[in-house]
Amino acid sequence: MKTFEDLRHLVEDEFNNLDLPKQPNNLYAPIKYALTQGGKRMRPVLTLMACNIFSDNIEPAIKPALGLEIFHNFTLLHDDIMDCSDLRRGHPTVHSKWNNNIAILAGDAMAFVAMQYVAAAPQNVAQQVCDIFNRTALEVCEGQQFDMDFETSNNVHEKDYINMIRLKTAVLPAACLKIGALIGGANEEQAQHLYNLGINIGLAFQLQDDYLDVFSTPDVLGKPIGGDIVENKKTFLLIKTLGKLDVIQRNDLLKYLADKTVERYEKVSYVTDIYSRMKVADDCSKKIEKYFAAAYNELSAIDVDNSRLEMLRAFMDKIANRKK
Amino acid sequence: MKTFEDLRHLVEDEFNNLDLPKQPNNLYAPIKYALTQGGKRMRPVLTLMACNIFSDNIEPAIKPALGLEIFHNFTLLHDDIMDCSDLRRGHPTVHSKWNNNIAILAGDAMAFVAMQYVAAAPQNVAQQVCDIFNRTALEVCEGQQFDMDFETSNNVHEKDYINMIRLKTAVLPAACLKIGALIGGANEEQAQHLYNLGINIGLAFQLQDDYLDVFSTPDVLGKPIGGDIVENKKTFLLIKTLGKLDVIQRNDLLKYLADKTVERYEKVSYVTDIYSRMKVADDCSKKIEKYFAAAYNELSAIDVDNSRLEMLRAFMDKIANRKK
């Protein structure tokens, strides 16, 4: 069995030696740049991990794993244009290093490069793998649009938010796990357990982000607390709070959030105080626990020797206990 | 055998009844809009036409044909953002009717919808069809980048220009013909003849555009003459002319083209005059004839009863004789 770091280094080496055309340079240089700025490589590692659960030979899963990471980086590249973000992982984003048109087109090309890599899955599962990939890619676009819609809406319900983060962040790791499993020889039922596991981990992970942004400490988090509050981000905590307030309190909070004159420290402590009174931290923790419990249930339903699940279980434990 | 109009109406009906999800509306409404603004539907019709050459049953080619048109409209949607074009076929473009972010994301989603439709090709050819589609899609992105690069370069050679229009405009109709042929049951060799035919028609078609923009008449063309000259577009005529001029004449022309004070009528007649002296109209016509000759050669190499080639031949004749 490979370790998580083994797989991550394997992925990193593949990207450093990626065989892309040279011309046109203004198309392929930004792609090469976008794919070699680091990142956790979570998705391709999950793909290889899932393959490794069912097979000692992960080689057939490598190209599809890279394809899934290329797709992920394509979404980041276009998201950065939409959000006007000039930095990503401490480096200039493609649209700020080059320009918007080059960034749009480089992203488009990455989507088709991703497809080519995913389509390199073994014959016997290629069509099923491509179907999962295409459906997932479309779902990620849906999630991004819901996210953009929610920014300007004060009437987002909890179930809409959960559905949005499922689409925007959970379906891709879930697809990575299922695709890796199928390439490793898992049957549809076993692979589906890994898909469901991925959905639950993905949902829990996003809710952890929402929680830690407010209820961690700067030294542990490694950045100032309350970034989401300052940006008026529609997190689980805010949506849940707005749902619990009566109409007057609700409008007061919305008016307060819209006030640009409030300075950061006051805004963060004011909103955090409301969160505490509304007990939404508990609501959030309970939901996180619920999703992790469901994920561990899926894990135990996978019918292989326990030793083969060690790495994935360790990975889940690490996320379940993360403090940043 | 179906007629061209039969196939076009079939495609139009399919798009008017396209089964797309409803939510998020800000993702799917722009897609629906982009796909129902008319257009010649050349690419899906070519796909069905090619299938019909080898089989009386074109039904299996319909979804891939739609996928290829969805892909084409995705490229138009993103090109319109890059070119800041507010109108397309007389209607507001998606980014001007909605906004840039919605247009970027709707285009991204269309790329994956296109893939799903193309992947619906019959089992026995699905993988080959998807490979052709992915490679072609990437080539179209390369062509678009070369085109953007050429806008700011005064050193574009004829062979670079031909390669650019091959990628940007010829490979897609060629892929449509090959994919349709394969679905119709053609072998690789027969399908490749149709691909090559498509490349040659595509190149000839683009050179006809360059030629007619200058050497037609407003009443025949249905729009003012010299639009490309006014926009300083790097057409075959301009590139060929710059290649024939000596250094001094070359720089004089480039300086003249860069002068924004020259009014339209003077600029068009001045540049047209140089084109005539450099005899680039003949060069262009000769190239167009050469590509059509090559296309008819490929047609005659297709090993089916002549009657099955009637519609494609009629289509080629129509393009060969077009005056607008």
XYZ file of C-alpha atoms in Angstrom:
648
model
C 0.000 0.000 0.000
C 1.228 3.466 -0.888
C 1.114 6.321 1.663
C -0.736 9.593 1.115
C 2.583 11.400 0.578
C 3.744 8.741 -1.924
C 0.653 9.407 -4.003
C 0.941 13.161 -3.682
C 4.557 13.145 -4.857
C 3.632 10.847 -7.717
C 0.969 13.359 -8.828
C 3.347 16.313 -8.405
C 6.007 14.605 -10.541
C 3.443 13.873 -13.250
C 2.433 17.549 -13.395
C 6.049 18.704 -13.475
C 6.641 16.464 -16.484
C 3.258 16.986 -18.137
C 3.511 16.551 -21.905
C 1.688 19.585 -23.350
C 2.089 21.081 -26.847
C 4.386 24.145 -27.048
C 2.332 26.300 -29.465
C 0.459 28.554 -29.219
C 2.571 29.579 -26.230
C -0.070 32.056 -25.032
C -2.454 29.111 -24.667
C -0.189 26.416 -23.177
C 2.133 28.516 -20.970
C -0.809 29.694 -18.796
C -2.070 26.095 -18.575
C 1.367 24.798 -17.553
C 1.568 27.672 -15.027
C -1.894 26.944 -13.568
C -1.036 23.255 -13.131
C 2.296 23.764 -11.359
C 1.371 26.211 -8.578
C 1.053 23.459 -5.968
C -2.126 22.794 -4.041
C -3.010 19.757 -1.941
C -3.663 17.531 -4.971
C -6.487 16.073 -2.879
C -8.602 14.974 -5.857
C -6.038 12.969 -7.809
C -4.737 11.422 -4.560
C -8.295 10.357 -3.654
C -8.654 8.830 -7.127
C -5.459 6.782 -6.744
C -6.328 5.895 -3.123
C -9.727 4.526 -4.181
C -8.124 2.520 -6.996
C -5.541 1.162 -4.548
C -8.308 -0.121 -2.259
C -9.337 -2.628 -4.927
C -6.076 -3.133 -6.844
C -2.329 -3.095 -6.181
C -1.842 -1.631 -9.666
C -2.783 2.037 -9.631
C -1.056 2.827 -12.942
C -4.309 2.683 -14.997
C -5.822 5.368 -12.702
C -2.996 7.896 -13.068
C -4.131 9.671 -16.236
C -7.776 9.939 -15.124
C -6.528 11.192 -11.716
C -4.531 13.933 -13.458
C -7.557 14.741 -15.626
C -9.704 15.282 -12.537
C -7.084 17.661 -11.065
C -6.791 19.495 -14.404
C -10.577 19.927 -14.366
C -10.420 21.251 -10.769
C -7.738 23.777 -11.749
C -9.826 24.832 -14.772
C -12.702 25.703 -12.422
C -10.333 27.655 -10.125
C -8.935 29.553 -13.123
C -12.384 30.661 -14.343
C -13.649 31.272 -10.776
C -10.691 33.634 -10.210
C -11.773 35.649 -13.272
C -15.363 35.836 -11.994
C -14.234 36.793 -8.471
C -11.526 39.205 -9.762
C -9.023 37.379 -7.504
C -5.456 38.442 -8.265
C -3.764 35.859 -6.050
C -4.147 32.075 -5.741
C -1.884 30.080 -3.381
C 0.287 33.190 -3.065
C 0.932 33.460 -6.808
C -0.618 35.822 -9.393
C -3.702 34.288 -11.013
C -3.594 33.594 -14.763
C -5.873 36.542 -15.663
C -3.725 38.951 -13.648
C -0.395 37.540 -14.941
C -1.670 37.469 -18.552
C -5.163 38.881 -19.242
C -8.858 37.910 -19.097
C -9.115 36.694 -22.686
C -6.065 34.460 -22.361
C -7.436 33.181 -19.039
C -10.876 32.387 -20.475
C -9.374 30.506 -23.413
C -6.711 28.703 -21.360
C -9.496 27.514 -19.052
C -11.571 26.321 -21.986
C -8.609 24.367 -23.341
C -7.941 22.854 -19.887
C -11.496 21.474 -19.846
C -10.767 19.501 -23.020
C -7.291 18.438 -21.883
C -8.959 17.182 -18.685
C -11.419 15.213 -20.798
C -8.613 13.609 -22.805
C -6.882 12.467 -19.621
C -10.097 11.157 -18.058
C -10.964 9.334 -21.307
C -7.639 7.466 -21.025
C -9.299 5.206 -18.421
C -9.137 1.468 -19.230
C -11.458 0.366 -22.083
C -13.763 -1.695 -19.871
C -14.758 1.303 -17.720
C -13.934 4.247 -20.008
C -17.525 5.053 -20.990
C -18.830 4.827 -17.398
C -15.923 6.995 -16.191
C -16.579 9.636 -18.874
C -20.295 9.705 -18.019
C -19.515 10.296 -14.336
C -16.993 12.985 -15.258
C -19.315 14.886 -17.614
C -22.246 14.806 -15.197
C -19.992 15.906 -12.316
C -18.427 18.736 -14.352
C -21.880 20.066 -15.181
C -22.935 19.813 -11.516
C -19.885 21.858 -10.473
C -20.979 24.599 -12.920
C -24.474 24.472 -11.393
C -22.984 24.843 -7.898
C -20.924 27.854 -8.965
C -24.019 29.545 -10.430
C -26.084 28.880 -7.268
C -23.193 30.332 -5.242
C -23.183 33.489 -7.393
C -26.987 33.733 -7.129
C -26.871 33.415 -3.317
C -24.440 36.364 -2.999
C -27.256 38.746 -3.943
C -30.104 36.917 -2.178
C -31.205 37.392 1.440
C -33.572 34.458 1.266
C -31.301 31.396 1.093
C -32.621 28.358 2.988
C -30.420 25.796 4.706
C -31.326 23.042 2.265
C -30.470 25.314 -0.688
C -27.092 26.053 0.876
C -26.362 22.359 1.479
C -27.363 21.589 -2.103
C -25.081 24.380 -3.363
C -21.991 23.152 -1.475
C -22.811 19.561 -2.516
C -22.644 20.646 -6.151
C -19.816 23.159 -5.877
C -17.459 21.214 -3.623
C -18.637 17.666 -2.769
C -19.493 15.978 -6.075
C -15.944 16.242 -7.477
C -14.071 14.390 -4.688
C -16.982 11.921 -4.669
C -16.537 11.371 -8.425
C -12.765 10.987 -7.916
C -13.336 8.219 -5.396
C -15.912 6.426 -7.563
C -13.824 6.679 -10.735
C -10.715 5.404 -8.926
C -12.709 2.521 -7.456
C -14.156 1.506 -10.844
C -10.691 1.567 -12.443
C -9.449 -0.574 -9.533
C -12.102 -3.166 -10.353
C -14.827 -2.312 -7.827
C -18.389 -3.182 -8.822
C -21.033 -0.458 -9.126
C -22.311 -0.976 -5.565
C -18.869 -0.786 -3.947
C -17.932 2.245 -6.056
C -21.187 3.959 -5.063
C -20.313 3.550 -1.371
C -17.123 5.510 -2.085
C -19.114 8.152 -3.986
C -21.491 8.599 -1.042
C -18.521 8.703 1.331
C -17.039 11.506 -0.762
C -20.261 13.527 -0.732
C -20.485 13.339 3.065
C -16.810 14.211 3.594
C -17.143 17.090 1.146
C -20.177 18.538 2.912
C -18.540 18.139 6.343
C -15.341 19.774 5.075
C -17.154 22.880 3.835
C -19.137 23.213 7.070
C -15.846 22.908 8.993
C -14.534 25.855 6.957
C -17.600 27.898 7.884
C -17.228 26.926 11.570
C -13.467 27.414 11.930
C -13.555 30.828 10.253
C -15.528 32.115 13.256
C -14.838 29.791 16.188
C -11.121 29.078 15.828
C -8.260 31.387 16.874
C -5.935 33.377 14.596
C -2.802 31.445 15.663
C -4.464 28.051 15.092
C -6.197 29.137 11.874
C -3.101 30.909 10.578
C -5.187 33.889 9.440
C -7.496 36.494 11.033
C -10.801 35.214 12.396
C -14.112 36.209 10.794
C -13.040 36.658 7.183
C -16.418 35.302 6.025
C -18.236 37.758 8.332
C -16.281 40.716 6.960
C -17.112 39.659 3.390
C -20.809 39.014 4.285
C -20.354 35.480 2.935
C -23.517 33.397 3.117
C -22.159 30.646 5.318
C -24.131 27.958 7.130
C -23.802 30.049 10.297
C -25.323 33.184 8.761
C -28.085 31.342 6.902
C -29.015 29.367 10.021
C -29.003 32.561 12.104
C -31.200 34.489 9.659
C -33.585 31.530 9.735
C -33.901 31.689 13.533
C -34.381 35.479 13.871
C -37.820 37.119 13.711
C -38.532 39.565 10.870
C -37.414 42.686 12.770
C -34.185 41.183 14.111
C -33.572 39.715 10.667
C -33.843 43.092 8.930
C -31.721 44.738 11.639
C -28.914 42.218 11.066
C -29.159 42.569 7.268
C -29.033 46.365 7.598
C -26.028 46.068 9.937
C -24.207 43.747 7.498
C -24.874 46.160 4.628
C -23.316 49.070 6.564
C -19.840 49.592 5.064
C -18.776 52.053 7.777
C -18.543 49.390 10.522
C -14.906 48.504 11.120
C -13.702 44.908 11.010
C -13.169 44.108 14.682
C -16.558 45.485 15.759
C -18.393 43.690 12.939
C -16.787 40.320 13.710
C -17.514 40.475 17.458
C -21.060 41.807 16.891
C -21.989 39.024 14.456
C -20.148 36.342 16.446
C -22.185 37.402 19.468
C -25.448 36.901 17.575
C -24.191 33.503 16.355
C -23.536 32.511 19.973
C -26.949 33.651 21.177
C -28.603 31.749 18.346
C -26.492 28.666 19.156
C -25.676 28.082 15.480
C -22.197 26.761 16.404
C -23.934 23.720 17.924
C -26.171 23.351 14.877
C -23.088 23.433 12.656
C -21.076 20.937 14.771
C -24.038 18.552 14.886
C -24.329 18.657 11.096
C -20.604 18.071 10.682
C -20.777 15.055 13.016
C -23.822 13.744 11.144
C -21.990 13.865 7.793
C -18.858 12.240 9.220
C -20.965 9.465 10.799
C -22.583 8.849 7.413
C -19.158 8.813 5.745
C -17.767 6.234 8.234
C -20.904 4.153 7.648
C -20.189 4.083 3.924
C -16.580 3.145 4.700
C -17.649 0.154 6.790
C -19.949 -0.977 3.975
C -17.005 -1.408 1.604
C -16.411 -5.129 1.311
C -12.610 -5.487 1.334
C -9.949 -6.546 3.835
C -9.779 -3.848 6.525
C -6.082 -3.250 5.900
C -6.900 -1.955 2.408
C -9.031 0.831 3.913
C -6.313 2.040 6.311
C -5.121 4.990 4.248
C -8.600 6.270 3.478
C -9.646 5.898 7.132
C -6.518 7.767 8.244
C -7.338 10.493 5.716
C -10.908 10.763 7.053
C -9.697 10.864 10.678
C -7.266 13.654 9.759
C -10.069 15.756 8.253
C -12.482 14.954 11.099
C -9.933 16.305 13.583
C -8.644 19.269 11.593
C -8.387 22.548 13.470
C -7.478 24.685 10.436
C -32.306 10.439 -48.969
C -33.152 13.534 -46.959
C -32.666 17.050 -48.378
C -30.467 19.727 -46.769
C -33.571 21.586 -45.582
C -35.075 18.383 -44.128
C -31.981 17.950 -41.990
C -31.826 21.601 -41.007
C -35.454 21.580 -39.841
C -34.837 18.351 -37.956
C -31.935 20.032 -36.116
C -33.954 23.198 -35.466
C -36.837 21.166 -33.986
C -34.418 19.284 -31.732
C -33.019 22.552 -30.372
C -36.477 24.019 -29.820
C -37.370 20.956 -27.746
C -33.988 20.510 -26.083
C -34.363 18.834 -22.692
C -32.244 20.975 -20.343
C -32.533 21.244 -16.536
C -34.480 24.286 -15.253
C -32.281 25.245 -12.284
C -30.144 27.218 -11.806
C -32.083 29.429 -14.206
C -29.140 31.859 -14.546
C -27.101 28.965 -15.950
C -29.611 27.224 -18.204
C -31.647 30.182 -19.511
C -28.555 31.689 -21.216
C -27.695 28.276 -22.683
C -31.227 27.794 -24.019
C -31.067 31.343 -25.415
C -27.692 30.788 -27.089
C -28.924 27.588 -28.739
C -32.158 29.021 -30.174
C -30.899 32.156 -31.962
C -30.837 30.452 -35.354
C -27.727 30.133 -37.468
C -27.152 27.901 -40.499
C -26.808 24.717 -38.416
C -24.120 23.776 -40.936
C -22.198 21.496 -38.566
C -25.007 19.230 -37.360
C -26.397 19.045 -40.900
C -22.972 17.958 -42.197
C -22.847 15.316 -39.457
C -26.234 13.897 -40.445
C -25.414 14.215 -44.152
C -22.211 12.187 -43.700
C -24.073 9.544 -41.716
C -26.756 9.393 -44.416
C -24.112 8.659 -47.065
C -23.418 5.294 -45.421
C -26.739 4.539 -43.737
C -30.451 5.209 -44.263
C -30.834 5.432 -40.484
C -29.488 8.779 -39.281
C -31.164 8.590 -35.868
C -27.987 7.398 -34.049
C -26.152 10.509 -35.332
C -28.684 13.069 -34.069
C -27.403 13.523 -30.505
C -23.738 13.738 -31.541
C -24.778 16.196 -34.283
C -26.485 18.385 -31.678
C -23.430 18.072 -29.428
C -21.183 19.395 -32.184
C -23.494 22.404 -32.709
C -23.656 23.010 -28.939
C -19.836 23.011 -28.898
C -19.780 25.490 -31.818
C -22.173 27.809 -29.999
C -20.054 27.531 -26.830
C -17.047 28.828 -28.795
C -19.137 31.687 -30.241
C -20.385 32.600 -26.751
C -16.857 32.851 -25.296
C -15.450 34.492 -28.458
C -18.126 37.200 -28.135
C -16.898 37.935 -24.590
C -13.282 38.140 -25.787
C -14.231 40.360 -28.752
C -16.677 42.466 -26.673
C -19.321 41.809 -29.373
C -22.771 42.929 -28.222
C -24.684 41.459 -31.174
C -24.715 37.987 -32.759
C -27.133 37.176 -35.590
C -28.961 40.420 -34.813
C -29.627 39.482 -31.177
C -27.876 40.635 -27.978
C -25.012 38.317 -27.038
C -25.263 36.402 -23.741
C -22.711 38.592 -21.926
C -24.530 41.775 -22.971
C -28.013 40.383 -22.166
C -26.834 38.935 -18.811
C -23.218 39.646 -17.760
C -19.649 38.395 -18.290
C -19.599 35.994 -15.338
C -22.863 34.361 -16.342
C -21.584 34.141 -19.929
C -18.280 32.538 -18.919
C -20.045 29.940 -16.768
C -22.844 29.241 -19.261
C -20.168 28.629 -21.894
C -18.287 26.272 -19.583
C -21.470 24.315 -18.904
C -22.234 24.156 -22.653
C -18.853 22.489 -23.239
C -19.868 19.643 -20.910
C -23.415 19.425 -22.273
C -21.829 19.158 -25.737
C -19.648 16.329 -24.488
C -22.651 14.460 -23.082
C -24.431 14.668 -26.429
C -21.357 13.613 -28.412
C -20.749 10.716 -26.000
C -24.257 9.433 -26.830
C -22.812 8.029 -30.080
C -23.412 4.280 -30.583
C -21.290 2.031 -28.316
C -19.195 0.596 -31.151
C -17.821 4.017 -32.179
C -18.355 6.080 -28.999
C -14.705 6.122 -27.881
C -13.375 6.972 -31.359
C -15.997 9.725 -31.697
C -15.097 11.204 -28.294
C -11.372 11.151 -29.154
C -12.026 13.041 -32.393
C -14.249 15.516 -30.560
C -11.768 16.228 -27.737
C -8.829 16.674 -30.103
C -10.894 18.926 -32.378
C -12.160 21.040 -29.469
C -8.580 21.620 -28.305
C -7.511 22.520 -31.856
C -10.295 25.117 -32.085
C -8.946 26.728 -28.870
C -5.459 26.740 -30.425
C -6.843 28.429 -33.549
C -8.584 31.106 -31.476
C -5.333 31.850 -29.584
C -3.315 32.074 -32.832
C -5.985 34.434 -34.188
C -5.695 36.666 -31.082
C -1.881 36.563 -31.338
C -1.970 37.571 -35.016
C -4.050 40.690 -34.256
C -1.020 42.302 -32.627
C 1.646 40.880 -34.961
C 2.853 42.437 -38.220
C 4.882 39.380 -39.112
C 2.291 36.707 -39.946
C 3.301 34.374 -42.782
C 0.865 32.806 -45.250
C 1.424 29.298 -43.904
C 0.770 30.514 -40.328
C -2.476 32.109 -41.488
C -3.602 28.938 -43.296
C -2.759 26.894 -40.205
C -4.737 29.315 -38.028
C -7.913 29.145 -40.164
C -7.509 25.353 -40.412
C -7.615 25.147 -36.616
C -10.138 27.904 -35.971
C -12.668 27.113 -38.709
C -11.852 23.961 -40.746
C -11.257 21.161 -38.235
C -14.775 21.322 -36.751
C -16.786 20.753 -39.969
C -14.182 18.137 -40.885
C -14.754 16.385 -37.533
C -18.532 16.624 -38.057
C -18.232 14.819 -41.388
C -15.907 12.134 -40.013
C -18.018 11.514 -36.918
C -21.204 11.288 -38.965
C -19.524 8.864 -41.370
C -18.272 6.613 -38.565
C -21.725 6.498 -36.973
C -23.151 5.642 -40.397
C -20.819 2.646 -40.569
C -17.975 3.991 -42.716
C -14.542 2.444 -42.161
C -11.611 4.611 -40.993
C -10.341 5.185 -44.543
C -13.712 6.297 -45.925
C -14.336 8.512 -42.885
C -10.883 10.089 -43.319
C -11.749 11.056 -46.914
C -14.707 13.010 -45.500
C -12.470 14.609 -42.856
C -10.008 15.766 -45.519
C -12.900 17.001 -47.649
C -14.105 19.059 -44.698
C -10.671 20.614 -44.104
C -10.396 21.706 -47.733
C -13.949 23.112 -47.866
C -13.335 24.918 -44.585
C -10.137 26.539 -45.806
C -11.729 27.504 -49.144
C -14.769 28.947 -47.335
C -12.638 31.235 -45.128
C -10.574 32.435 -48.096
C -13.853 33.147 -49.956
C -14.870 35.365 -47.005
C -11.569 37.258 -47.256
C -12.000 37.626 -51.034
C -15.677 38.609 -51.138
C -15.258 41.220 -48.393
C -13.108 43.229 -50.838
C -13.982 42.124 -54.370
C -17.766 41.744 -54.184
C -20.346 44.552 -54.337
C -22.502 45.878 -51.457
C -25.784 44.785 -53.116
C -24.490 41.241 -53.736
C -22.713 40.980 -50.359
C -25.643 42.515 -48.467
C -23.269 44.699 -46.429
C -20.662 47.408 -47.092
C -17.480 46.338 -48.864
C -14.106 46.363 -47.075
C -15.196 45.664 -43.504
C -12.006 43.657 -42.933
C -9.896 46.523 -44.313
C -11.540 49.047 -41.996
C -10.883 46.755 -38.992
C -7.286 46.051 -40.113
C -8.129 42.346 -40.039
C -5.197 40.115 -40.973
C -6.812 38.439 -43.965
C -5.119 36.322 -46.628
C -5.152 39.390 -48.895
C -3.332 41.642 -46.410
C -0.820 38.989 -45.355
C -0.050 38.088 -48.964
C 0.324 41.787 -49.856
C 2.659 42.533 -46.924
C 4.730 39.538 -48.050
C 5.110 40.936 -51.565
C 6.014 44.528 -50.619
C 9.597 45.630 -49.960
C 10.518 46.882 -46.485
C 9.779 50.553 -47.183
C 6.406 49.951 -48.905
C 5.593 47.503 -46.134
C 6.188 50.019 -43.350
C 4.307 52.715 -45.319
C 1.246 50.467 -45.564
C 1.455 49.476 -41.882
C 1.749 53.158 -40.900
C -1.223 54.000 -43.141
C -3.331 51.189 -41.599
C -2.467 52.391 -38.081
C -3.666 55.933 -38.895
C -7.086 56.303 -37.244
C -7.816 59.648 -38.954
C -8.275 58.114 -42.443
C -11.985 57.872 -43.252
C -13.558 54.630 -44.325
C -14.127 55.169 -48.042
C -10.589 56.445 -48.637
C -9.008 53.610 -46.650
C -10.959 50.896 -48.466
C -10.161 52.236 -51.949
C -6.490 52.907 -51.049
C -5.916 49.380 -49.714
C -7.985 47.742 -52.469
C -5.803 49.573 -54.978
C -2.638 48.093 -53.434
C -4.281 44.639 -53.421
C -4.975 45.020 -57.151
C -1.435 46.114 -57.959
C -0.067 43.187 -55.963
C -2.491 40.826 -57.759
C -3.420 39.124 -54.475
C -6.978 38.577 -55.736
C -5.568 36.075 -58.232
C -3.433 34.444 -55.538
C -6.537 34.113 -53.372
C -8.758 32.714 -56.165
C -6.084 30.203 -57.140
C -5.834 28.968 -53.543
C -9.631 28.700 -53.297
C -9.741 26.665 -56.528
C -6.897 24.475 -55.271
C -8.756 23.644 -52.051
C -12.024 22.943 -53.873
C -10.208 20.665 -56.340
C -8.721 18.753 -53.407
C -12.168 18.523 -51.787
C -13.782 17.112 -54.971
C -10.906 14.629 -55.191
C -11.709 13.363 -51.697
C -15.378 13.145 -52.676
C -14.622 10.959 -55.702
C -12.508 8.689 -53.482
C -15.534 7.813 -51.327
C -16.529 4.295 -52.286
C -20.354 4.378 -52.356
C -23.070 4.529 -55.010
C -22.880 7.988 -56.620
C -26.498 8.721 -55.757
C -25.618 8.678 -52.047
C -23.161 11.558 -52.567
C -25.691 13.786 -54.339
C -26.585 15.989 -51.384
C -22.969 16.544 -50.294
C -21.932 17.312 -53.875
C -24.800 19.781 -54.247
C -23.732 21.386 -50.954
C -20.135 21.704 -52.169
C -21.253 23.162 -55.529
C -23.381 25.718 -53.685
C -20.390 26.870 -51.599
C -18.032 26.829 -54.583
C -20.365 29.218 -56.425
C -21.374 31.444 -53.514
C -21.225 35.176 -54.171
C -21.931 36.245 -50.570
